[in-house]
PDB file of C-alpha atoms in Angstrom:
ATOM      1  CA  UNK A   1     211.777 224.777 158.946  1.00  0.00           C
ATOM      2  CA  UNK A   2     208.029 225.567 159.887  1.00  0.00           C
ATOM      3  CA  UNK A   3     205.519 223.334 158.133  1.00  0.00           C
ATOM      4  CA  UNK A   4     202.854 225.553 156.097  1.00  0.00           C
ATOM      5  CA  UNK A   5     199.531 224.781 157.473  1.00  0.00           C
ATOM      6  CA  UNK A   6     196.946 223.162 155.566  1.00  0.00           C
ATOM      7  CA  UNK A   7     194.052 225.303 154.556  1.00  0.00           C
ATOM      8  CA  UNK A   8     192.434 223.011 152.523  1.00  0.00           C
ATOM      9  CA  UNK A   9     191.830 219.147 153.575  1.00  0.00           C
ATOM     10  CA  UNK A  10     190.510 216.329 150.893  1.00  0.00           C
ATOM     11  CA  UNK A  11     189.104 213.450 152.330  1.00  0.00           C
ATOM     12  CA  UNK A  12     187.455 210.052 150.667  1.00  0.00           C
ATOM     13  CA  UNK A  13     184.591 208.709 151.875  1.00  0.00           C
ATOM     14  CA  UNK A  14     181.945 205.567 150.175  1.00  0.00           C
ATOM     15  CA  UNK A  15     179.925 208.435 148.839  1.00  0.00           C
ATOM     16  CA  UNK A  16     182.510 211.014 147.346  1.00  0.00           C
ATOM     17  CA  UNK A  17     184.819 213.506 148.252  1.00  0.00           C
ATOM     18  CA  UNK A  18     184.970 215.850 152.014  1.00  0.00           C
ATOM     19  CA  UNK A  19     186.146 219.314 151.529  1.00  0.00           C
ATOM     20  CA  UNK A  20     186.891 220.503 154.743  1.00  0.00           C
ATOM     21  CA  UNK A  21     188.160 224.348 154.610  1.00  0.00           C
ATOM     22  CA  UNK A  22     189.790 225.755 157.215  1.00  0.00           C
ATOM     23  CA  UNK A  23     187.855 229.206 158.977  1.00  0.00           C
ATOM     24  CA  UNK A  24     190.437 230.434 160.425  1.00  0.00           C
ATOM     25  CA  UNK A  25     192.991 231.659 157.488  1.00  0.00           C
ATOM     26  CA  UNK A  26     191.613 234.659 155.044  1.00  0.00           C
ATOM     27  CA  UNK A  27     189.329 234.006 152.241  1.00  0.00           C
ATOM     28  CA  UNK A  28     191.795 235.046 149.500  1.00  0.00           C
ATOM     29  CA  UNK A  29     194.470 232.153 151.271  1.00  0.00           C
ATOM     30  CA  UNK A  30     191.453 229.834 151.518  1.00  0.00           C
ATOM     31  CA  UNK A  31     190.761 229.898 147.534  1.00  0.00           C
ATOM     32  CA  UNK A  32     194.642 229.799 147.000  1.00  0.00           C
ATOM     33  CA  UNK A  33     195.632 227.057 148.360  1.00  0.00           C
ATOM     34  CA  UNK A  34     191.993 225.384 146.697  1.00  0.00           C
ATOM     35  CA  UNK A  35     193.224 225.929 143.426  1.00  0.00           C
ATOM     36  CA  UNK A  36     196.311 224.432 144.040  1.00  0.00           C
ATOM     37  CA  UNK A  37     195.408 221.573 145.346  1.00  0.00           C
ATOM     38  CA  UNK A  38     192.798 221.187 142.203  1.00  0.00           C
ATOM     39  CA  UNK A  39     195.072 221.769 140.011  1.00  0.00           C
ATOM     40  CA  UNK A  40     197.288 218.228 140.061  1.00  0.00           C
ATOM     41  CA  UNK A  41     196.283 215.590 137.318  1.00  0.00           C
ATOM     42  CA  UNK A  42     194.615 213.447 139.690  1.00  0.00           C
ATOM     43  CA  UNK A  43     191.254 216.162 139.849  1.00  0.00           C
ATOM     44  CA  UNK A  44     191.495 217.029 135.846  1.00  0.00           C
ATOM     45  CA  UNK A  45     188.298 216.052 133.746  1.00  0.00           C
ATOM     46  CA  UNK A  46     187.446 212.755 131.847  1.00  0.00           C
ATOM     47  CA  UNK A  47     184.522 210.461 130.911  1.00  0.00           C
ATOM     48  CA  UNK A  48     184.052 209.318 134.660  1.00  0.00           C
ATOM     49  CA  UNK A  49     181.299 209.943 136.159  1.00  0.00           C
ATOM     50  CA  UNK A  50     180.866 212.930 138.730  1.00  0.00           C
ATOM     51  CA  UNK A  51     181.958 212.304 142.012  1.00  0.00           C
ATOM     52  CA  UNK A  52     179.786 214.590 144.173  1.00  0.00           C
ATOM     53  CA  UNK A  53     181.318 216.938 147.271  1.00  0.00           C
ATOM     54  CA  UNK A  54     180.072 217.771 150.074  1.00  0.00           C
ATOM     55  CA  UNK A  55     182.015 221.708 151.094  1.00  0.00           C
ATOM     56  CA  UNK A  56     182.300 222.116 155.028  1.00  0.00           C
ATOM     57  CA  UNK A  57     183.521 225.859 156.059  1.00  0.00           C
ATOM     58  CA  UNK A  58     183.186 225.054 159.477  1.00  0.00           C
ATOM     59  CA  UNK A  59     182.306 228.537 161.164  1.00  0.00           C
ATOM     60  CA  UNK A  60     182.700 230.671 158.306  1.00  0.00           C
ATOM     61  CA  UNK A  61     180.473 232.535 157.141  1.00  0.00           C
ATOM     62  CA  UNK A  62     180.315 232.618 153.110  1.00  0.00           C
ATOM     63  CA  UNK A  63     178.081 235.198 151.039  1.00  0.00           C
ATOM     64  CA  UNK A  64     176.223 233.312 147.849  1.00  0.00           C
ATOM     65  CA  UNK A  65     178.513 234.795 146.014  1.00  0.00           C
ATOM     66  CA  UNK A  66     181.444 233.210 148.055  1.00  0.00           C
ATOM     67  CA  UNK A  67     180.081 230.080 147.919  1.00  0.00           C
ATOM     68  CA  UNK A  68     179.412 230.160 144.022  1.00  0.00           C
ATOM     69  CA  UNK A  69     183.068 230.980 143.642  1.00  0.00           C
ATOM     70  CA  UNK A  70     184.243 227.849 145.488  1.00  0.00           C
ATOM     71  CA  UNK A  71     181.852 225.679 143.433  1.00  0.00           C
ATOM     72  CA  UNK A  72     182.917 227.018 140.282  1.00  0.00           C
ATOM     73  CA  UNK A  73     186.726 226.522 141.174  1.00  0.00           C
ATOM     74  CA  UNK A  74     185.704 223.201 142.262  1.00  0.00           C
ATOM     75  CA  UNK A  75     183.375 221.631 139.501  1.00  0.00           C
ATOM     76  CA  UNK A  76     185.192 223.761 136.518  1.00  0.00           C
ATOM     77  CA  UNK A  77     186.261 221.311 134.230  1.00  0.00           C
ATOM     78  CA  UNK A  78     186.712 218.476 136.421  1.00  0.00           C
ATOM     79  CA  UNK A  79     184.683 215.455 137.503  1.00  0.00           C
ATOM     80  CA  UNK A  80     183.039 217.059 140.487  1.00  0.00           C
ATOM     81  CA  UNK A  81     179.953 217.666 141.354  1.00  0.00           C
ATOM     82  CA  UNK A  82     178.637 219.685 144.530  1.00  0.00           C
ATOM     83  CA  UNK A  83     176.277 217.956 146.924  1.00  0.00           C
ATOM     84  CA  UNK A  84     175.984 220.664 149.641  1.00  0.00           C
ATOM     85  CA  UNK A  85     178.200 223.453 151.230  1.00  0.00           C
ATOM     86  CA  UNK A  86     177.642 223.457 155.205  1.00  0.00           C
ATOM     87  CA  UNK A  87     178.578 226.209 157.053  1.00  0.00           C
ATOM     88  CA  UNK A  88     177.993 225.726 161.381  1.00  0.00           C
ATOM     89  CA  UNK A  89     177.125 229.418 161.113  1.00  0.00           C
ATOM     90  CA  UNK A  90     172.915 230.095 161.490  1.00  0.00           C
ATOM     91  CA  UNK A  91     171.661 232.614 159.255  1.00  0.00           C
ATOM     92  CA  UNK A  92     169.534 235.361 160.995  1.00  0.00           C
ATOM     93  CA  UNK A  93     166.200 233.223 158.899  1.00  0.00           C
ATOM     94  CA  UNK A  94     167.975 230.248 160.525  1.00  0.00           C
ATOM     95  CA  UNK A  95     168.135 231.519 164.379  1.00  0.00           C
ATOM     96  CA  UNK A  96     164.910 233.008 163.635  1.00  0.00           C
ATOM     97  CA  UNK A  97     163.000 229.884 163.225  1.00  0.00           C
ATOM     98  CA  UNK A  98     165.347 228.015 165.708  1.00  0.00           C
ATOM     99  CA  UNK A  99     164.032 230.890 168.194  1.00  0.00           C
ATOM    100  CA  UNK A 100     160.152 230.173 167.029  1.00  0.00           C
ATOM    101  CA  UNK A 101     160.685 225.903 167.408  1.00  0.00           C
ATOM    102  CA  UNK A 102     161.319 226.285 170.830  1.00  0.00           C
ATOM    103  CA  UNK A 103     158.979 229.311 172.334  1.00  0.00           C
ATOM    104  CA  UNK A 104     155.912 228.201 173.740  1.00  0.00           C
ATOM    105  CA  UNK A 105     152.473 230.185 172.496  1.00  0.00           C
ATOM    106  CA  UNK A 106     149.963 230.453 175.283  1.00  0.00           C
ATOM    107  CA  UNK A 107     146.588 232.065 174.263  1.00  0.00           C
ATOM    108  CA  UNK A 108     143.505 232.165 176.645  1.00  0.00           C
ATOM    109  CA  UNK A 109     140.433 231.614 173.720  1.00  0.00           C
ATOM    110  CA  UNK A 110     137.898 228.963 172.619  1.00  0.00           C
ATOM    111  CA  UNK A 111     138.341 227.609 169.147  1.00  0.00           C
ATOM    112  CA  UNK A 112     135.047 227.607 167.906  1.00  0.00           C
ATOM    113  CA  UNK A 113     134.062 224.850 165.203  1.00  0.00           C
ATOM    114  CA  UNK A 114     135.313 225.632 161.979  1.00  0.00           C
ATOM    115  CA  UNK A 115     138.054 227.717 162.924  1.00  0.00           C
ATOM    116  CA  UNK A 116     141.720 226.424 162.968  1.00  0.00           C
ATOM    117  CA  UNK A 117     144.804 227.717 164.780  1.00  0.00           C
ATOM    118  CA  UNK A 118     147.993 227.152 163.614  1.00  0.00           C
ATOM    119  CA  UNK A 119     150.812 227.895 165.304  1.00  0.00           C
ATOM    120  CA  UNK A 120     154.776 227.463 165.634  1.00  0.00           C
ATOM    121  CA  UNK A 121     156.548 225.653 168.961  1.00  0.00           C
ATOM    122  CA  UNK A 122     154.405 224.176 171.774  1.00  0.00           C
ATOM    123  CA  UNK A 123     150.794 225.552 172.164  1.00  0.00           C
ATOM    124  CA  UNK A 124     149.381 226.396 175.377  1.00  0.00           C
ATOM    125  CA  UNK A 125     145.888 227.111 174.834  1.00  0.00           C
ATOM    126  CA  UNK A 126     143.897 227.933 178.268  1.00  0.00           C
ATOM    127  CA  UNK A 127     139.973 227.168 176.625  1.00  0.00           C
ATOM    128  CA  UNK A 128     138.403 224.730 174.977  1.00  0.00           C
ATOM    129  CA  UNK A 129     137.989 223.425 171.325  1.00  0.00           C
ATOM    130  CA  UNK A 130     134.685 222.898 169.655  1.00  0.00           C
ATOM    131  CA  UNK A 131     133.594 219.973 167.702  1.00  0.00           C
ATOM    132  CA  UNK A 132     135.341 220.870 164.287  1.00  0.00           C
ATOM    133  CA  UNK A 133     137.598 223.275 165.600  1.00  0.00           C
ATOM    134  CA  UNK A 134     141.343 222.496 164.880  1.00  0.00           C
ATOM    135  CA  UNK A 135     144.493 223.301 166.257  1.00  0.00           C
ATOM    136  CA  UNK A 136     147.930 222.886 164.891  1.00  0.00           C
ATOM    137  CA  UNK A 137     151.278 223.203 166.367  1.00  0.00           C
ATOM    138  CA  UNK A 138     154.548 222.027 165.099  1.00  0.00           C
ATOM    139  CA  UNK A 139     155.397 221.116 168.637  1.00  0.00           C
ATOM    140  CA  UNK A 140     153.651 219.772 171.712  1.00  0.00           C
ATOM    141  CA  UNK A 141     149.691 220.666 172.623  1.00  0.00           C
ATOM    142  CA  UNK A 142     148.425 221.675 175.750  1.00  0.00           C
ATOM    143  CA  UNK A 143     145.224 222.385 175.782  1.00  0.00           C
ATOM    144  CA  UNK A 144     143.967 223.652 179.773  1.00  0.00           C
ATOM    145  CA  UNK A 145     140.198 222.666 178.714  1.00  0.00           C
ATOM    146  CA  UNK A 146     137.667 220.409 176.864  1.00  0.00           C
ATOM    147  CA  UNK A 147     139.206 218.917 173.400  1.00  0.00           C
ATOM    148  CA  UNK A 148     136.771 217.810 171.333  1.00  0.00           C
ATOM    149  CA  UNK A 149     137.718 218.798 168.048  1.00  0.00           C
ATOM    150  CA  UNK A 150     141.150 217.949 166.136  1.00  0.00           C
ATOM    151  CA  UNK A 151     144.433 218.438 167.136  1.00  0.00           C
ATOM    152  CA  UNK A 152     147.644 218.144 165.355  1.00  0.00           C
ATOM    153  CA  UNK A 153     150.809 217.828 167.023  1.00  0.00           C
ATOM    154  CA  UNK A 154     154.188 218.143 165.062  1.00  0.00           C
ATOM    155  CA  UNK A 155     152.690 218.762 162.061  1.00  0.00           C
ATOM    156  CA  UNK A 156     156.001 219.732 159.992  1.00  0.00           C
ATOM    157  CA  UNK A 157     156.940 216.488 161.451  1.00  0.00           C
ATOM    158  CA  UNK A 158     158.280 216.005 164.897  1.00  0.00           C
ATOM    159  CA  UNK A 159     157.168 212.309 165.721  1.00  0.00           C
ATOM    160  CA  UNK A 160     158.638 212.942 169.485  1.00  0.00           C
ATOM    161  CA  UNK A 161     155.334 215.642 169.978  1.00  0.00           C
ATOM    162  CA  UNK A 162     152.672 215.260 172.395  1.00  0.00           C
ATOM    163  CA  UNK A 163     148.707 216.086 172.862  1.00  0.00           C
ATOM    164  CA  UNK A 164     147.540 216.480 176.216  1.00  0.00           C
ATOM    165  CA  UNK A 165     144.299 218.301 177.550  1.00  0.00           C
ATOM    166  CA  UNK A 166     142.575 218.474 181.133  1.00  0.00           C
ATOM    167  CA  UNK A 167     139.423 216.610 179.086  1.00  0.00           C
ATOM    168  CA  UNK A 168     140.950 214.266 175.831  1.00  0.00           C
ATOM    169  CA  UNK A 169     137.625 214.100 173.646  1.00  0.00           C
ATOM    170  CA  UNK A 170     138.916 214.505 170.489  1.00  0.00           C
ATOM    171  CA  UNK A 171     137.086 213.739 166.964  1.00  0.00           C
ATOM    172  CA  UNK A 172     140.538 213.405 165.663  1.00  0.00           C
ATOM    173  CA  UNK A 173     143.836 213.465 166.772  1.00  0.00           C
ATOM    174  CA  UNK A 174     147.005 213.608 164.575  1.00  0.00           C
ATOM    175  CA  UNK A 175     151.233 213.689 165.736  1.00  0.00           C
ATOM    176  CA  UNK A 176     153.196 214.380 162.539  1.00  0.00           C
ATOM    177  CA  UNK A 177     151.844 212.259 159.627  1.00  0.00           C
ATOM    178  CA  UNK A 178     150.252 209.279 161.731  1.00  0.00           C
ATOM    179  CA  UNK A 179     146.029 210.029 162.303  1.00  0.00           C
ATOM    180  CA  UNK A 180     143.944 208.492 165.165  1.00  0.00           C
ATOM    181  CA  UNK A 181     140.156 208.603 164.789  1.00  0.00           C
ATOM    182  CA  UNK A 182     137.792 208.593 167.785  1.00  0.00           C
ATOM    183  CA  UNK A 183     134.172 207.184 167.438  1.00  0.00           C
ATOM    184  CA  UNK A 184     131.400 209.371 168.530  1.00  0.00           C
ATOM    185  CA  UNK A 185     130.762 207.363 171.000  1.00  0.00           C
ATOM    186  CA  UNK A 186     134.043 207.497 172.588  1.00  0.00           C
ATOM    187  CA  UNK A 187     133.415 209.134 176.043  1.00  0.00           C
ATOM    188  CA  UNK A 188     136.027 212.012 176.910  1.00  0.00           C
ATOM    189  CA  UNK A 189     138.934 210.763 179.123  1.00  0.00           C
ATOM    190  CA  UNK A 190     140.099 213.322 181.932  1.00  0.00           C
ATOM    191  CA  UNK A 191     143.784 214.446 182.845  1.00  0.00           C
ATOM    192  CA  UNK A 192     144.834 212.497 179.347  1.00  0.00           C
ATOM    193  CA  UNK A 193     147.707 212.585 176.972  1.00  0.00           C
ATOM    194  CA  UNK A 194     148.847 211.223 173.419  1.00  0.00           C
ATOM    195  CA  UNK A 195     152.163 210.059 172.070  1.00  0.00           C
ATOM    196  CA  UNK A 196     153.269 208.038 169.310  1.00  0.00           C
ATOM    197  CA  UNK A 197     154.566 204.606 170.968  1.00  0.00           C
ATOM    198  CA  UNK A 198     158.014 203.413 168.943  1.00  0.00           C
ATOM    199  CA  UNK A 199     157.549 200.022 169.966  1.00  0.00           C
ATOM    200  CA  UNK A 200     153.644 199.591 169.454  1.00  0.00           C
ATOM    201  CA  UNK A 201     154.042 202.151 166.593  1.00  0.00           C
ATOM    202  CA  UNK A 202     150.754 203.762 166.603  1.00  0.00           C
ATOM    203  CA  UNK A 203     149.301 205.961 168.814  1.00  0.00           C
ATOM    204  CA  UNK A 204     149.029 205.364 172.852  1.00  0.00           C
ATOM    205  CA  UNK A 205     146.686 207.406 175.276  1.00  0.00           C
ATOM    206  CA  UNK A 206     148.025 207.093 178.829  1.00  0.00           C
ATOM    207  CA  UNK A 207     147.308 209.638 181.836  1.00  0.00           C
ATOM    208  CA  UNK A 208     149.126 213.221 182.048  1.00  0.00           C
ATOM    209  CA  UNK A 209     150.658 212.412 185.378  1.00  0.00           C
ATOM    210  CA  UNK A 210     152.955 209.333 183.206  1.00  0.00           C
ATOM    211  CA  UNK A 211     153.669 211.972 180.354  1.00  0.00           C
ATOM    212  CA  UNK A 212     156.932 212.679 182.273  1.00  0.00           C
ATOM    213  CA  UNK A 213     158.103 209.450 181.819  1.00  0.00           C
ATOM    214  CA  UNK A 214     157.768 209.086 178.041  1.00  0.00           C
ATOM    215  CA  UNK A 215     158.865 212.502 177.239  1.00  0.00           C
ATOM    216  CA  UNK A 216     161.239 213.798 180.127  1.00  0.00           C
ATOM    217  CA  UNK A 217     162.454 216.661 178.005  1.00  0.00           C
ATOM    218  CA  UNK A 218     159.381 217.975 177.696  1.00  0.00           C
ATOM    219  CA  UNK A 219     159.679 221.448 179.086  1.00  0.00           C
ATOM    220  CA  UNK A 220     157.099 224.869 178.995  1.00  0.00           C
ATOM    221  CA  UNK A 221     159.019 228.447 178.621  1.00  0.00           C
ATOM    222  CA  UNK A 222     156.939 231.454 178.145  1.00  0.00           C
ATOM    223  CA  UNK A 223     158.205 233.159 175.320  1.00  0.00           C
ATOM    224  CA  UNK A 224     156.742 235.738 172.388  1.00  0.00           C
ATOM    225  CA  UNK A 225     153.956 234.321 170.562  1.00  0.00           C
ATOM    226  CA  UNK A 226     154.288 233.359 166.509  1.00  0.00           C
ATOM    227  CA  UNK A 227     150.794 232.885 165.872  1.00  0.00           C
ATOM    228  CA  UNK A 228     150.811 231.483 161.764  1.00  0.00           C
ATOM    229  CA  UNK A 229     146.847 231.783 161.812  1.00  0.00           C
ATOM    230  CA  UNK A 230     144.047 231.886 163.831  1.00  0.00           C
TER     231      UNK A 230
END
């Protein structure tokens, strides 16, 4: 006698409940099998708290109104509660920005002081920025000139981004959320880069030709520009 194969799998964990749905059977056998599964005593609803769920459709792709019919045949009068419903496929918005994270912008300008330039992946910018000029990158910066304004690396967050420029004299340099101010004073540093240091946890200023050996991933790919302003 051939076993039926299990659509639907139920798992524990310290947090709640795993759903883990199977995306290979149809969506009607998918929801079938769900219901059954809900529907023993053990999943009914009492005074218990809500024990939250995390859905996984593995590489299924679910329409909203898909996935509001498995939460509703899920939470309906029952003690659960969804947390999240993860699906491994990328939405086209997804890929999109996926596709912008990793391109590399390279623009041949000065950024004159009080103009900023904002822009998504790794700038390349081949000119210098004035005193008061900004630029912005949610990636690495590479500027192929004089910086002496501010420059923000990773600004949505990336911690792992770097500044580097063929003449480091920055007013103000920032990777992520952590800021390093320069004095006025400070003379400009040739052939220089900036990283946030892990261990010394703050920022560290070494020369470009040791950059490799901080960040070894660190590679440059010329792809379509995604300019966000400037």
């Amino acid at each position: 006698m051939t076993q039926k194969k299990q659509h639907v799998t139920i798992k524990g964990t310290k947090d709640g409940l795993n759903f883990l749905l199977d995306d290979r059977c149809s969506y009607e056998s998918l929801l079938e099998e769900l219901k059954e599964k809900l529907s023993t005593k053990h999943y009914q609803g009492s005074d218990e708290p809500d024990v939250m769920v995390n859905v996984k459709v593995g590489h299924r792709y679910l329409t909203e109104d898909q996935a509001e019919e498995i939460s509703s045949i899920i939470t309906e009068g029952r003690n659960l509660a969804i947390e999240e419903i993860h699906s491994d496929v990328l939405t086209k918005a997804e890929a999109e920005l996926l596709r912008q994270e990793s391109q590399v912008v390279t623009l041949t300008k000065m950024v004159r002081s009080g103009q900023v330039l904002k822009v998504r992946g790794d700038l390349l910018l081949i000119g210098d920025v004035n005193p008061s000029g900004t630029v912005m990158a949610t990636g690495n910066v590479y500027i192929m000139g004089a910086l002496k304004g501010v420059a923000h690396a990773g600004f949505e967050g990336d911690t792992k981004a770097v500044v580097a420029a063929a003449l480091m004299s920055p007013t103000q340099l920032r990777i992520a959320d952590q800021i390093h101010q320069f004095d006025e004073g400070d003379k400009g540093v040739a052939m220089a880069s900036a990283y946030l240091d892990s261990e010394a946890e703050g920022f560290k200023l070494e020369r470009v030709q040791d950059l490799m050996r901080q960040r070894p991933n660190l590679n440059l790919q010329k792809n379509d520009s995604q300019i966000i302003d400037g």
